[in-house]
CSV table of C-alpha atoms and ligand atoms in Angstrom, one decimal:
chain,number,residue,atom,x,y,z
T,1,UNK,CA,72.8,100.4,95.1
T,2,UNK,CA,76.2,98.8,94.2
T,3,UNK,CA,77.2,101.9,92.5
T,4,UNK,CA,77.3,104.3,95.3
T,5,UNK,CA,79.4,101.7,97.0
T,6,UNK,CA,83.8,102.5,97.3
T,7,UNK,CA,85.9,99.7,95.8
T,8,UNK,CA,88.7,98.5,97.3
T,9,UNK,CA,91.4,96.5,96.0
T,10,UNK,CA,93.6,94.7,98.4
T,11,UNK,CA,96.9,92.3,97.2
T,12,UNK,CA,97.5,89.4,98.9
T,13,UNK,CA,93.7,88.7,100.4
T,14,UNK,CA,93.8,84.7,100.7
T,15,UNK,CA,95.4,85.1,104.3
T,16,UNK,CA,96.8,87.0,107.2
T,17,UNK,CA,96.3,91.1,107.1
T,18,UNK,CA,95.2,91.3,103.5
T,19,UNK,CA,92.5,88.9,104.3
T,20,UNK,CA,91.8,90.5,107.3
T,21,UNK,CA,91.9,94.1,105.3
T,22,UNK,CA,89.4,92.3,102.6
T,23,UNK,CA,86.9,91.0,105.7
T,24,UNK,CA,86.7,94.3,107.3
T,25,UNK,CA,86.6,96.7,104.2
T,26,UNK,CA,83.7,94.7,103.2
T,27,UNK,CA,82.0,94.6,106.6
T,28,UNK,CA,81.9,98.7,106.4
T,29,UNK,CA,80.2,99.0,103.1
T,30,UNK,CA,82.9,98.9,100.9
T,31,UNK,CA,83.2,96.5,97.2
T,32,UNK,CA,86.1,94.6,97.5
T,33,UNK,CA,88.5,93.5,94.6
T,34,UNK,CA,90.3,90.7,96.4
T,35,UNK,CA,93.9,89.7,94.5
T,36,UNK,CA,96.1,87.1,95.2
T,37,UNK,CA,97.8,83.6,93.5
T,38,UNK,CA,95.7,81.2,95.2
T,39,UNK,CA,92.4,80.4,93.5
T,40,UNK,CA,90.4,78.1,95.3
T,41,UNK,CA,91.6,80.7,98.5
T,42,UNK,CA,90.0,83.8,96.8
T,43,UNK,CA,87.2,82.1,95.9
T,44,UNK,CA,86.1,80.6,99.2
T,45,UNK,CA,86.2,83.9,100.6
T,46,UNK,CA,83.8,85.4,97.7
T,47,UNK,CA,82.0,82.4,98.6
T,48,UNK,CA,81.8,83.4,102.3
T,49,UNK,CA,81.2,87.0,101.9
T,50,UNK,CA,79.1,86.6,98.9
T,51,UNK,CA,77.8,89.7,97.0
T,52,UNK,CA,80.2,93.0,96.6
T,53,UNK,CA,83.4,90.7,96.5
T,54,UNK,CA,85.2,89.8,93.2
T,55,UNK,CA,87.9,87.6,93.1
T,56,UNK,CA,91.1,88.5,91.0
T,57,UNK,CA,94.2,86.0,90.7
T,58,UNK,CA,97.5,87.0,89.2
T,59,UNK,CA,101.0,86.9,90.9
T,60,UNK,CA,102.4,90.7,91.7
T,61,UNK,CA,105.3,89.7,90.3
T,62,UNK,CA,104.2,89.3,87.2
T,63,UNK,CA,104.0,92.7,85.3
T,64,UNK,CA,102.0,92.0,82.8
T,65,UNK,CA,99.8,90.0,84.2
T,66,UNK,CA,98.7,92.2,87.3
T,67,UNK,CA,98.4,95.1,83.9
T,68,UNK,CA,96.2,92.5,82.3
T,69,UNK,CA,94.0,91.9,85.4
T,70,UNK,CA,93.6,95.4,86.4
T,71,UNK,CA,92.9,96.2,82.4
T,72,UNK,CA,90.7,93.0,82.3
T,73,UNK,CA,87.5,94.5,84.9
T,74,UNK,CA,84.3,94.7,84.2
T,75,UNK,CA,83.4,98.6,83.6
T,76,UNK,CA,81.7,98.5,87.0
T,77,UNK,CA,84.9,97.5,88.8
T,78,UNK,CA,87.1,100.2,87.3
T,79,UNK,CA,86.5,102.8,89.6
T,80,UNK,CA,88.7,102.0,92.2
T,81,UNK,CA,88.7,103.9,95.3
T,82,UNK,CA,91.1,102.2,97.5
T,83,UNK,CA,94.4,100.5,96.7
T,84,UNK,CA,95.8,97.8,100.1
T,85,UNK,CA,99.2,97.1,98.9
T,86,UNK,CA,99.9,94.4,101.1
T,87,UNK,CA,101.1,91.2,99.6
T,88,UNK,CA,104.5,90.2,100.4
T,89,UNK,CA,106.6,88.0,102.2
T,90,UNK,CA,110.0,87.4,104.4
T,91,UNK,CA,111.7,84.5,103.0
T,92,UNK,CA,114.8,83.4,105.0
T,93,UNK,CA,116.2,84.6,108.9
T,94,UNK,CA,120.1,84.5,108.3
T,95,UNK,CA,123.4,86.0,107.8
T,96,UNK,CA,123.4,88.7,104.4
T,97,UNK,CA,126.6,87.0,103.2
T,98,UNK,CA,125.2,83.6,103.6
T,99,UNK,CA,121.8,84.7,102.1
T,100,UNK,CA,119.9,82.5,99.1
T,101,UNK,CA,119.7,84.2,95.5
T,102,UNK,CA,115.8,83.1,95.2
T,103,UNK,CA,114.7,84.3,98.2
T,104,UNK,CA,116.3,87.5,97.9
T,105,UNK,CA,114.9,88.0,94.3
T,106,UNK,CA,111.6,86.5,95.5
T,107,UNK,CA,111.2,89.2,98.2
T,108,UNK,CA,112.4,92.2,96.1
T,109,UNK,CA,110.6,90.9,93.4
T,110,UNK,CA,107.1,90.6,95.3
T,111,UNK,CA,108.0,93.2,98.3
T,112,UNK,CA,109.0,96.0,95.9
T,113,UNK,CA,108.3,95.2,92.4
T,114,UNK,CA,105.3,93.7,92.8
T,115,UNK,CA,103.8,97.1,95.0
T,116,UNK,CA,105.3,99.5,92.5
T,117,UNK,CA,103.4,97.8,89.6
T,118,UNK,CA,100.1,97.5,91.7
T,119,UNK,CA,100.4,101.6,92.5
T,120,UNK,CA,101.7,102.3,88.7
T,121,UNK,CA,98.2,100.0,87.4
T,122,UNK,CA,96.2,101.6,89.8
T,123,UNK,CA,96.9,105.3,90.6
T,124,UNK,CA,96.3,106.6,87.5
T,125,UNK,CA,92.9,106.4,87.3
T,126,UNK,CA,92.7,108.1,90.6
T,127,UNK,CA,94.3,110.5,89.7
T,128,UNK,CA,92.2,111.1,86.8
T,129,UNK,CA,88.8,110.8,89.0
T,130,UNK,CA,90.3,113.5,91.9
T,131,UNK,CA,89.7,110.5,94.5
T,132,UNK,CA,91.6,107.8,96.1
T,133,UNK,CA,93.6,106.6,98.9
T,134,UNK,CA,96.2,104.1,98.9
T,135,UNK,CA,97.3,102.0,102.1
T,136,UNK,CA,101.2,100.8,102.1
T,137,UNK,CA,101.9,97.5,103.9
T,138,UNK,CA,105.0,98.2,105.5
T,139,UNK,CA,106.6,96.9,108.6
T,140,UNK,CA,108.8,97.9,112.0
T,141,UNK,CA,111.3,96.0,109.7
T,142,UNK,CA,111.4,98.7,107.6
T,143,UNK,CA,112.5,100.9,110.2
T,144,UNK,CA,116.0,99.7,111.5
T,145,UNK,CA,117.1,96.3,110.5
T,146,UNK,CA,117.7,93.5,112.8
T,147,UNK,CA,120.1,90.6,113.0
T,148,UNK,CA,119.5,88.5,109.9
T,149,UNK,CA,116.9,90.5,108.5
T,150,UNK,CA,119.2,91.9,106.1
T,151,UNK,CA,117.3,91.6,102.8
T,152,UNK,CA,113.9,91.6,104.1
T,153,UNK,CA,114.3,95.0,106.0
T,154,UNK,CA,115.8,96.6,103.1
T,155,UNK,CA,112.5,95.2,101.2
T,156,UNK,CA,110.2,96.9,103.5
T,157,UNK,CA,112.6,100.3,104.0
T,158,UNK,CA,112.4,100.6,100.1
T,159,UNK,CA,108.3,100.4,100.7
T,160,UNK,CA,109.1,103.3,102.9
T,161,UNK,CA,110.7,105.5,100.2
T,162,UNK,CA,108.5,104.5,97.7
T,163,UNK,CA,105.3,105.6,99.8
T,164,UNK,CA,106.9,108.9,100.8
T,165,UNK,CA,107.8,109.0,97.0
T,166,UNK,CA,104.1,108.7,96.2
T,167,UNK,CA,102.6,110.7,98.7
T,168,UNK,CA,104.9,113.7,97.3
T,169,UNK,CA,103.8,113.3,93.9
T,170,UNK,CA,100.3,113.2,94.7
T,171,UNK,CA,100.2,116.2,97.0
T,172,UNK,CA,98.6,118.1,94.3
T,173,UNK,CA,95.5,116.0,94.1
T,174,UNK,CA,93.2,114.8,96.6
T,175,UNK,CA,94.6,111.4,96.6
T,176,UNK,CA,95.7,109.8,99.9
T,177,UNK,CA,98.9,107.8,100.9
T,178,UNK,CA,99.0,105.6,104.2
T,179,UNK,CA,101.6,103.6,105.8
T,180,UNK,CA,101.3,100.8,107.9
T,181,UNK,CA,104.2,99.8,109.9
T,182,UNK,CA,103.0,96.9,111.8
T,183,UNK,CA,105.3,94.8,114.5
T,184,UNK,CA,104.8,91.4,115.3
T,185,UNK,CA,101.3,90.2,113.5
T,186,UNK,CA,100.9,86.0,113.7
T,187,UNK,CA,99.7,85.0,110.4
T,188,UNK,CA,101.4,82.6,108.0
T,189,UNK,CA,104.3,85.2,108.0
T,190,UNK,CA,106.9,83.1,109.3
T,191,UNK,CA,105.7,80.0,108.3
T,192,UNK,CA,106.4,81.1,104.9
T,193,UNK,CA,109.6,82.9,106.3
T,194,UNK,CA,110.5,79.4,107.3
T,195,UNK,CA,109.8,77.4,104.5
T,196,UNK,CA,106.9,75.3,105.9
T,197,UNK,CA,108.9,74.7,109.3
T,198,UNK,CA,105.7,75.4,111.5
T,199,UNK,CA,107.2,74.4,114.9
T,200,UNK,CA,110.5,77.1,114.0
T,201,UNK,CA,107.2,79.9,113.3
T,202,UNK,CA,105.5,78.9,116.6
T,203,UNK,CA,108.1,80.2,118.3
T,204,UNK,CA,107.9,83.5,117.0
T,205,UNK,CA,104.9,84.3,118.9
T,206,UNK,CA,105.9,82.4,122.2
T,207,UNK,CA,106.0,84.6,125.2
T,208,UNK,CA,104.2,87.7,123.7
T,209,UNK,CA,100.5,88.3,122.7
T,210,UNK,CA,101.2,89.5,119.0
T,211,UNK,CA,99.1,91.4,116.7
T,212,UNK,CA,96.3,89.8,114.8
T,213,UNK,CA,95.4,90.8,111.0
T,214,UNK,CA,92.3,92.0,112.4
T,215,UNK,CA,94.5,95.1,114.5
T,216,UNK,CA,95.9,95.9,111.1
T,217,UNK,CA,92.6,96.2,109.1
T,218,UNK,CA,91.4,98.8,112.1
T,219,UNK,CA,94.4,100.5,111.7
T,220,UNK,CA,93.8,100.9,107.9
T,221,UNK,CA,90.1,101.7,108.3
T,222,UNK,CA,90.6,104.0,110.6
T,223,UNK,CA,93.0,105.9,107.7
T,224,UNK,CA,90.6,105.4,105.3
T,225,UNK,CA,87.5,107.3,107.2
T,226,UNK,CA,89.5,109.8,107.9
T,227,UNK,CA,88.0,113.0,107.2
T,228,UNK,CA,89.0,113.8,103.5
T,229,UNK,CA,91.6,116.9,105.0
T,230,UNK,CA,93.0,114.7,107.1
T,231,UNK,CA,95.8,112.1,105.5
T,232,UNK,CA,97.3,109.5,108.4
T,233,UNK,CA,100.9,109.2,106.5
T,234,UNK,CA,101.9,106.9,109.0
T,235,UNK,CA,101.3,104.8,111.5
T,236,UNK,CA,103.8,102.2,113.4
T,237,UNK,CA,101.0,99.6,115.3
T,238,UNK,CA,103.5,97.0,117.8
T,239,UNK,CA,102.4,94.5,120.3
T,240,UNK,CA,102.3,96.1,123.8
T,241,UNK,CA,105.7,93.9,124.8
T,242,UNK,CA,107.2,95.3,121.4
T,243,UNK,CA,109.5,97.9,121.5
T,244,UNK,CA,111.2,97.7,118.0
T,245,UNK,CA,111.9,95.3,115.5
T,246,UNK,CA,115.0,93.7,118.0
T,247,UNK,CA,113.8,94.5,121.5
T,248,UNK,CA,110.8,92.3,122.6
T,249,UNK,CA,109.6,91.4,125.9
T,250,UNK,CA,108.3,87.6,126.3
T,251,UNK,CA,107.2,86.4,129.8
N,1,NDP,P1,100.7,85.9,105.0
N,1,NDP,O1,101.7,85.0,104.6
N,1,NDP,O2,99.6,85.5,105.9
N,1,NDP,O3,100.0,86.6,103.8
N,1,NDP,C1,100.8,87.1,102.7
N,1,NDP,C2,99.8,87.3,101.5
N,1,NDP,O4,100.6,87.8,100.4
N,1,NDP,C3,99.1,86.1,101.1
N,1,NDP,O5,97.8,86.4,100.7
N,1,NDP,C4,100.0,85.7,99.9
N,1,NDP,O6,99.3,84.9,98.9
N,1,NDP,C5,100.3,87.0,99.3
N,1,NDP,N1,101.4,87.0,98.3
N,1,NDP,C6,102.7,86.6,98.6
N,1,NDP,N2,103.4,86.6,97.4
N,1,NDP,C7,102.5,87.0,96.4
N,1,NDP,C8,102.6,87.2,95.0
N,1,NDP,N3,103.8,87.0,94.4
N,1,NDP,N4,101.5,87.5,94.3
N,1,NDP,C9,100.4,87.7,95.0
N,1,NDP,N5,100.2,87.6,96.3
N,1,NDP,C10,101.3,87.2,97.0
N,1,NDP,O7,101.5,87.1,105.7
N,1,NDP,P2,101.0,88.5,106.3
N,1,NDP,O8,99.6,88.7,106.2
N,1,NDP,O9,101.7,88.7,107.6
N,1,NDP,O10,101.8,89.5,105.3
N,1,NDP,C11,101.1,90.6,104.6
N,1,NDP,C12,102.0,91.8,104.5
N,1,NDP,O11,102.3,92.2,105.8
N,1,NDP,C13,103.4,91.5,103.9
N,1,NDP,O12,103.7,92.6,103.0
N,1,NDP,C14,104.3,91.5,105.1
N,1,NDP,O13,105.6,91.8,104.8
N,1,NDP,C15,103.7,92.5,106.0
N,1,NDP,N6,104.0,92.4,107.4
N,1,NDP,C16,103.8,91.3,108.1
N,1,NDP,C17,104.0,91.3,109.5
N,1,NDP,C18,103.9,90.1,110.3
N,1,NDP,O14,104.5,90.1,111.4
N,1,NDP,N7,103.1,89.1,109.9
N,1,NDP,C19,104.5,92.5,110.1
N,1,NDP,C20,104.8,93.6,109.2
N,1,NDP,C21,104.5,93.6,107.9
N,1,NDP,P3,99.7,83.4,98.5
N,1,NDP,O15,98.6,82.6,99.2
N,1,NDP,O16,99.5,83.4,97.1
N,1,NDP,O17,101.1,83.1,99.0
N,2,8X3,C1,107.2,91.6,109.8
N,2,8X3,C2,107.6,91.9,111.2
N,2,8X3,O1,109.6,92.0,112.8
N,2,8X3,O2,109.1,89.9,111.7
N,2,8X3,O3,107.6,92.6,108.9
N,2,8X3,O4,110.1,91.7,110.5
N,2,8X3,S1,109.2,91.3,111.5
């Protein structure tokens, strides 16, 4: 009975935590609206999970075109329960004054733009139904910066603002704002960071048992079965040898 089934929408599902959020939103019952650039990606995972999975492609970025997508499902897609916000990227690990133009606009433009005109497609209708919950990827980042974060951090501290904006705005209605602050989480996160340079992204993770996508998709179910009086604004999930976004411990 498909139609007493939630729907979930979650940005950025070919890999890491959205994929991750996808897998185990499905697992507990949920249909699952899975967004994201990369076709043949999105589509091997439909193929995978098989029924109670649709595949979406657009780039966040893209205004129209995540309008278009959203505007473009079939009627019994439309209700959509759950909004993961978690596409985005770091692109770049030095100084702010020596920083590169594209990144910078590439991370605003997908970190900040990209979330706003998911939540502006999407909440709406929520709104309008008295029911829904949307989950913020954030990120320890977001919290202080650290050296050569620069543009990045300020990415993820806007994500910040802009979910405390939201969850203000909705107080009135029933719909519920959550956000994730994870720490260090190995996924293709600093592969990308480092444009392709995989041995530079290994090294992230040396010394410390990071988090896995898998930690953040508990983190977000946990938020989303919370009793309906109960809203988990925030949660910061680190690694046990994490302290902050500058001090970890590696043995
Ligand atoms: P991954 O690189 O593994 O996944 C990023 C996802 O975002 C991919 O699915 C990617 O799809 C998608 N994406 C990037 N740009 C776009 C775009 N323009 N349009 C649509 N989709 C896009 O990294 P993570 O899973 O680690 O990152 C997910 C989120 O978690 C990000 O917001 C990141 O900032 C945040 N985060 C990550 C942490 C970490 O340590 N890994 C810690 C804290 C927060 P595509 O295949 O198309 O590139
Ligand atoms: C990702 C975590 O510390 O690499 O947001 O910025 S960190």
């Amino acid at each position: 009975m498909n139609d007493m089934k939630q729907i979930a929408l979650v940005t950025g599902a070919t890999s890491g935590i959205g994929e991750a959020c996808a897998r185990r939103l499905h697992k507990a019952g949920y249909r699952v609206i899975i967004t994201g650039r990369n076709a043949i990606r999105l589509n091997a995972l439909k193929d995978e999970l098989g029924s109670d999975v649709l595949p979406l492609i657009f780039d966040v970025r893209d205004r129209e075109a995540a309008e278009a997508a959203i505007a473009s499902l079939p009627e019994e897609w439309q209700q959509i329960d759950v909004l993961v916000n978690n596409a985005g990227l770091a692109l770049g690990l030095e100084k702010e004054y020596e920083g590169d133009y594209h990144d910078w606009d590439t991370m605003i433009d997908t970190n900040i733009k990209g979330l706003l005109y998911m939540t502006r497609a999407v909440v709406p209708g929520m709104v309008e139904r008295g029911k829904g919950h949307v989950v913020n990827i954030g990120s320890v980042a977001g919290d202080a910066a650290y050296a050569n974060g620069n543009v990045y951090c300020g990415t993820k501290a806007a994500v910040k603002a802009i979910t405390d904006g939201l969850r203000i705005d909705l107080a009135e209605t029933p719909v519920r704002v959550t956000l994730l602050k994870p720490g260090l989480v190995e996924t293709r996160f600093s592969e990308v960071r480092f444009h392709g340079d995989t041995d530079r992204a290994a090294n992230v993770y040396k010394g410390i048992v990071p988090l896995t996508g898998d930690d953040i998709a508990d983190a977000a179910l946990y938020a989303l079965q919370a009793p309906a009086h109960v809203q988990i604004a925030e949660m910061l999930i680190l690694a046990t040898h994490q302290a902050s976004g500058s001090v970890i411990y590696r043995s």
